[in-house]
Each structure stands twice: as C-alpha cells, then as structure tokens.
C-alpha cells in the first residue's frame, strides 16, 4: 500500500492533506523497514516532506533520523550518492527543525567521506558553514559528536573552519 501511494504521489502534481496523513500513517507502520523509509524520503519532494512535518513533527523527525542513519551507513552507487546529497540539502532547506538539519549535515558528511564524493562533500560544506539560527549549533554539535573523529577529520579538508560555530568547530580540530 505504501509503494502504491508513493507511485500515486510521483504522478500527482498536488497532494491533499488527507493523502499526506495517509502516507504518514503508512510510514509509521513501516518504520522498521529501513529500505522502505529510504525509498520514501528519496521519492518524495521536499515540500511534501515539509507538509508531513507540519502534520506530525515528532514522527517526521524520528523517521528522518532513521532515514539519515540508514543512508549514512549503507554503501551506494557513486552517482546515487549525489542524489542523496541533493535530497539531504532539499530537506535541510525545507524544514527549519534544528534536529532534522543536524541529521542532514551528518548524513552528507558521512556519505561524502565514505564514498569520497566531492559533490556530496560540497553539499556538506554548504550546510555546515551556512548561516545558522541562534541555538542551531547545539543539536548539530551533539549529532556530529556521535561520528568517529576519523570521519570528521577526513571532512576537514573541505571546510573553512572559521565559518563554523566555535562549539562545532572544535569537533574538527581533534
């Protein structure tokens, strides 16, 4: 049913709130199937994901975190990693939630470093160095501190450390 709904969404130009709510219900039921969650977020437009967030921010935050973890830990084809980076950037800009944004920064760093993809690392750089809201550095620091220092240090070559909040910057200077 979830795959059928995703196919309907890929064809439809506009999505009604009822369909988005139905999609959320199905996503919650299938949240333990990481492949389905990955396909869900990769297949939806960021504006639809933002609609989902407006309906149930707590659930969407949880689902996106699961998506980001699975995506960052999985080996992908090199061209596909660029699509992942683009999707993470789109979600980052579509939803002003600090935890979701931190998950997207973390995911792009991990995918970029593990696959040595310059495009994805460039997206990571833009997301990390971009202007932040007051307090946004707190969940960002927490999320990035969970990543092995070797991965963070490997990403350092891509960064202008002075453009990063000092509390986050110290994670890249171990």
Short mmCIF file of the C-alpha atoms (twelve columns), coordinates in Angstrom:
data_MODEL
# 
_entry.id   MODEL 
# 
loop_
_atom_site.group_PDB 
_atom_site.id 
_atom_site.type_symbol 
_atom_site.label_atom_id 
_atom_site.label_alt_id 
_atom_site.label_comp_id 
_atom_site.label_asym_id 
_atom_site.label_seq_id 
_atom_site.Cartn_x 
_atom_site.Cartn_y 
_atom_site.Cartn_z 
_atom_site.pdbx_PDB_model_num 
ATOM 1   C CA . UNK A 1   0.000  0.000  0.000   1 
ATOM 2   C CA . UNK A 2   2.878  2.378  0.784   1 
ATOM 3   C CA . UNK A 3   4.538  1.679  -2.562  1 
ATOM 4   C CA . UNK A 4   1.222  2.254  -4.350  1 
ATOM 5   C CA . UNK A 5   0.779  5.552  -2.527  1 
ATOM 6   C CA . UNK A 6   4.327  6.595  -3.430  1 
ATOM 7   C CA . UNK A 7   3.585  5.829  -7.076  1 
ATOM 8   C CA . UNK A 8   0.427  7.946  -6.867  1 
ATOM 9   C CA . UNK A 9   2.456  10.793 -5.357  1 
ATOM 10  C CA . UNK A 10  5.094  10.632 -8.047  1 
ATOM 11  C CA . UNK A 11  2.346  11.097 -10.657 1 
ATOM 12  C CA . UNK A 12  0.234  13.684 -8.821  1 
ATOM 13  C CA . UNK A 13  1.032  17.378 -9.128  1 
ATOM 14  C CA . UNK A 14  -0.684 18.410 -5.905  1 
ATOM 15  C CA . UNK A 15  -1.122 16.395 -2.745  1 
ATOM 16  C CA . UNK A 16  -4.073 16.770 -0.445  1 
ATOM 17  C CA . UNK A 17  -3.635 16.784 3.305   1 
ATOM 18  C CA . UNK A 18  -5.596 13.532 3.545   1 
ATOM 19  C CA . UNK A 19  -3.114 11.719 1.317   1 
ATOM 20  C CA . UNK A 20  -0.169 13.106 3.263   1 
ATOM 21  C CA . UNK A 21  -1.775 11.957 6.515   1 
ATOM 22  C CA . UNK A 22  -2.327 8.519  4.983   1 
ATOM 23  C CA . UNK A 23  1.297  8.449  3.897   1 
ATOM 24  C CA . UNK A 24  2.393  9.347  7.438   1 
ATOM 25  C CA . UNK A 25  0.275  6.536  8.885   1 
ATOM 26  C CA . UNK A 26  1.786  4.031  6.473   1 
ATOM 27  C CA . UNK A 27  5.314  5.318  7.080   1 
ATOM 28  C CA . UNK A 28  4.814  4.901  10.814  1 
ATOM 29  C CA . UNK A 29  3.577  1.330  10.318  1 
ATOM 30  C CA . UNK A 30  6.615  0.507  8.152   1 
ATOM 31  C CA . UNK A 31  9.217  2.495  10.091  1 
ATOM 32  C CA . UNK A 32  11.225 -0.630 10.913  1 
ATOM 33  C CA . UNK A 33  11.767 -1.353 7.204   1 
ATOM 34  C CA . UNK A 34  14.706 0.922  6.509   1 
ATOM 35  C CA . UNK A 35  14.686 0.262  2.764   1 
ATOM 36  C CA . UNK A 36  11.102 1.489  2.551   1 
ATOM 37  C CA . UNK A 37  11.895 4.578  4.636   1 
ATOM 38  C CA . UNK A 38  14.865 5.328  2.396   1 
ATOM 39  C CA . UNK A 39  12.758 4.931  -0.740  1 
ATOM 40  C CA . UNK A 40  10.032 7.072  0.810   1 
ATOM 41  C CA . UNK A 41  12.216 10.078 1.531   1 
ATOM 42  C CA . UNK A 42  14.214 9.763  -1.677  1 
ATOM 43  C CA . UNK A 43  10.990 9.538  -3.676  1 
ATOM 44  C CA . UNK A 44  9.159  12.493 -2.163  1 
ATOM 45  C CA . UNK A 45  9.609  16.149 -2.976  1 
ATOM 46  C CA . UNK A 46  10.983 18.168 -0.054  1 
ATOM 47  C CA . UNK A 47  7.793  20.248 0.019   1 
ATOM 48  C CA . UNK A 48  5.767  17.081 0.661   1 
ATOM 49  C CA . UNK A 49  8.153  16.101 3.453   1 
ATOM 50  C CA . UNK A 50  7.650  19.588 4.910   1 
ATOM 51  C CA . UNK A 51  3.871  19.030 4.770   1 
ATOM 52  C CA . UNK A 52  4.364  15.774 6.635   1 
ATOM 53  C CA . UNK A 53  6.407  17.644 9.238   1 
ATOM 54  C CA . UNK A 54  3.652  20.247 9.679   1 
ATOM 55  C CA . UNK A 55  1.158  17.457 10.378  1 
ATOM 56  C CA . UNK A 56  3.321  15.459 12.814  1 
ATOM 57  C CA . UNK A 57  6.718  16.983 13.542  1 
ATOM 58  C CA . UNK A 58  7.725  14.439 16.177  1 
ATOM 59  C CA . UNK A 59  7.066  11.435 13.933  1 
ATOM 60  C CA . UNK A 60  8.742  13.004 10.907  1 
ATOM 61  C CA . UNK A 61  11.778 13.991 12.981  1 
ATOM 62  C CA . UNK A 62  12.070 10.351 14.103  1 
ATOM 63  C CA . UNK A 63  11.577 8.947  10.586  1 
ATOM 64  C CA . UNK A 64  14.099 11.346 9.041   1 
ATOM 65  C CA . UNK A 65  16.633 10.457 11.709  1 
ATOM 66  C CA . UNK A 66  16.186 6.767  10.841  1 
ATOM 67  C CA . UNK A 67  16.480 7.621  7.127   1 
ATOM 68  C CA . UNK A 68  19.683 9.580  7.729   1 
ATOM 69  C CA . UNK A 69  21.293 6.847  9.841   1 
ATOM 70  C CA . UNK A 70  20.468 4.065  7.388   1 
ATOM 71  C CA . UNK A 71  21.522 6.163  4.413   1 
ATOM 72  C CA . UNK A 72  24.827 7.142  6.006   1 
ATOM 73  C CA . UNK A 73  25.685 3.536  6.936   1 
ATOM 74  C CA . UNK A 74  24.908 1.952  3.560   1 
ATOM 75  C CA . UNK A 75  27.163 1.564  0.525   1 
ATOM 76  C CA . UNK A 76  25.596 3.204  -2.533  1 
ATOM 77  C CA . UNK A 77  26.485 3.572  -6.183  1 
ATOM 78  C CA . UNK A 78  28.568 6.689  -6.705  1 
ATOM 79  C CA . UNK A 79  26.050 8.526  -8.909  1 
ATOM 80  C CA . UNK A 80  23.287 7.747  -6.442  1 
ATOM 81  C CA . UNK A 81  25.237 9.386  -3.619  1 
ATOM 82  C CA . UNK A 82  24.865 12.711 -5.434  1 
ATOM 83  C CA . UNK A 83  21.080 12.247 -5.354  1 
ATOM 84  C CA . UNK A 84  21.315 11.530 -1.624  1 
ATOM 85  C CA . UNK A 85  23.300 14.721 -1.077  1 
ATOM 86  C CA . UNK A 86  20.799 16.733 -3.104  1 
ATOM 87  C CA . UNK A 87  17.878 15.244 -1.148  1 
ATOM 88  C CA . UNK A 88  19.532 15.995 2.188   1 
ATOM 89  C CA . UNK A 89  20.118 19.595 1.108   1 
ATOM 90  C CA . UNK A 90  16.490 19.933 -0.029  1 
ATOM 91  C CA . UNK A 91  15.161 18.556 3.274   1 
ATOM 92  C CA . UNK A 92  17.554 20.810 5.225   1 
ATOM 93  C CA . UNK A 93  16.202 23.901 3.473   1 
ATOM 94  C CA . UNK A 94  12.544 22.799 3.531   1 
ATOM 95  C CA . UNK A 95  12.238 22.115 7.272   1 
ATOM 96  C CA . UNK A 96  13.536 24.604 9.862   1 
ATOM 97  C CA . UNK A 97  13.885 21.957 12.577  1 
ATOM 98  C CA . UNK A 98  17.356 22.008 14.144  1 
ATOM 99  C CA . UNK A 99  17.476 18.249 14.791  1 
ATOM 100 C CA . UNK A 100 16.466 17.409 11.226  1 
ATOM 101 C CA . UNK A 101 19.022 19.863 9.896   1 
ATOM 102 C CA . UNK A 102 21.713 18.287 12.078  1 
ATOM 103 C CA . UNK A 103 20.774 14.842 10.739  1 
ATOM 104 C CA . UNK A 104 21.096 16.112 7.150   1 
ATOM 105 C CA . UNK A 105 24.528 17.639 7.838   1 
ATOM 106 C CA . UNK A 106 25.676 14.412 9.479   1 
ATOM 107 C CA . UNK A 107 24.333 12.267 6.651   1 
ATOM 108 C CA . UNK A 108 26.035 14.332 3.926   1 
ATOM 109 C CA . UNK A 109 29.339 14.257 5.780   1 
ATOM 110 C CA . UNK A 110 29.245 10.512 6.324   1 
ATOM 111 C CA . UNK A 111 28.096 9.665  2.787   1 
ATOM 112 C CA . UNK A 112 30.567 12.122 1.264   1 
ATOM 113 C CA . UNK A 113 33.537 10.835 3.249   1 
ATOM 114 C CA . UNK A 114 32.714 7.120  2.980   1 
ATOM 115 C CA . UNK A 115 32.201 7.332  -0.797  1 
ATOM 116 C CA . UNK A 116 34.787 10.082 -1.427  1 
ATOM 117 C CA . UNK A 117 32.163 12.050 -3.369  1 
ATOM 118 C CA . UNK A 118 33.151 15.649 -3.937  1 
ATOM 119 C CA . UNK A 119 29.629 16.730 -4.819  1 
ATOM 120 C CA . UNK A 120 28.242 15.392 -1.547  1 
ATOM 121 C CA . UNK A 121 31.140 16.861 0.436   1 
ATOM 122 C CA . UNK A 122 30.459 20.208 -1.218  1 
ATOM 123 C CA . UNK A 123 26.846 20.000 -0.049  1 
ATOM 124 C CA . UNK A 124 28.059 19.094 3.441   1 
ATOM 125 C CA . UNK A 125 30.335 22.147 3.420   1 
ATOM 126 C CA . UNK A 126 27.484 24.427 2.387   1 
ATOM 127 C CA . UNK A 127 25.117 23.075 5.021   1 
ATOM 128 C CA . UNK A 128 27.670 23.183 7.837   1 
ATOM 129 C CA . UNK A 129 29.123 26.589 7.021   1 
ATOM 130 C CA . UNK A 130 25.823 28.245 6.133   1 
ATOM 131 C CA . UNK A 131 24.176 30.820 8.364   1 
ATOM 132 C CA . UNK A 132 22.581 29.284 11.447  1 
ATOM 133 C CA . UNK A 133 19.767 30.347 13.729  1 
ATOM 134 C CA . UNK A 134 20.585 31.046 17.389  1 
ATOM 135 C CA . UNK A 135 20.885 27.695 19.178  1 
ATOM 136 C CA . UNK A 136 21.095 25.633 15.998  1 
ATOM 137 C CA . UNK A 137 24.676 24.693 16.809  1 
ATOM 138 C CA . UNK A 138 23.583 22.717 19.906  1 
ATOM 139 C CA . UNK A 139 21.879 19.731 18.207  1 
ATOM 140 C CA . UNK A 140 24.401 19.998 15.373  1 
ATOM 141 C CA . UNK A 141 27.300 19.568 17.775  1 
ATOM 142 C CA . UNK A 142 25.508 16.701 19.519  1 
ATOM 143 C CA . UNK A 143 24.814 14.855 16.242  1 
ATOM 144 C CA . UNK A 144 28.300 15.373 14.814  1 
ATOM 145 C CA . UNK A 145 29.988 14.325 18.066  1 
ATOM 146 C CA . UNK A 146 28.455 10.851 17.575  1 
ATOM 147 C CA . UNK A 147 30.510 10.377 14.401  1 
ATOM 148 C CA . UNK A 148 34.018 8.894  14.718  1 
ATOM 149 C CA . UNK A 149 36.678 11.579 14.836  1 
ATOM 150 C CA . UNK A 150 38.435 9.948  11.869  1 
ATOM 151 C CA . UNK A 151 35.413 10.727 9.682   1 
ATOM 152 C CA . UNK A 152 35.202 14.299 10.971  1 
ATOM 153 C CA . UNK A 153 38.927 14.852 10.386  1 
ATOM 154 C CA . UNK A 154 38.641 13.421 6.842   1 
ATOM 155 C CA . UNK A 155 35.971 16.054 6.131   1 
ATOM 156 C CA . UNK A 156 38.118 18.903 7.459   1 
ATOM 157 C CA . UNK A 157 39.914 19.448 4.133   1 
ATOM 158 C CA . UNK A 158 36.599 20.616 2.698   1 
ATOM 159 C CA . UNK A 159 35.884 23.172 5.394   1 
ATOM 160 C CA . UNK A 160 36.650 26.776 6.182   1 
ATOM 161 C CA . UNK A 161 36.838 26.217 9.937   1 
ATOM 162 C CA . UNK A 162 36.414 29.926 10.663  1 
ATOM 163 C CA . UNK A 163 32.954 29.782 9.028   1 
ATOM 164 C CA . UNK A 164 31.737 27.218 11.586  1 
ATOM 165 C CA . UNK A 165 30.335 27.956 15.043  1 
ATOM 166 C CA . UNK A 166 33.171 27.593 17.611  1 
ATOM 167 C CA . UNK A 167 31.333 24.868 19.557  1 
ATOM 168 C CA . UNK A 168 31.050 22.795 16.372  1 
ATOM 169 C CA . UNK A 169 34.471 23.790 15.006  1 
ATOM 170 C CA . UNK A 170 36.299 22.088 17.872  1 
ATOM 171 C CA . UNK A 171 34.937 18.727 16.681  1 
ATOM 172 C CA . UNK A 172 37.039 19.153 13.528  1 
ATOM 173 C CA . UNK A 173 40.288 20.085 15.244  1 
ATOM 174 C CA . UNK A 174 40.929 16.932 17.306  1 
# 
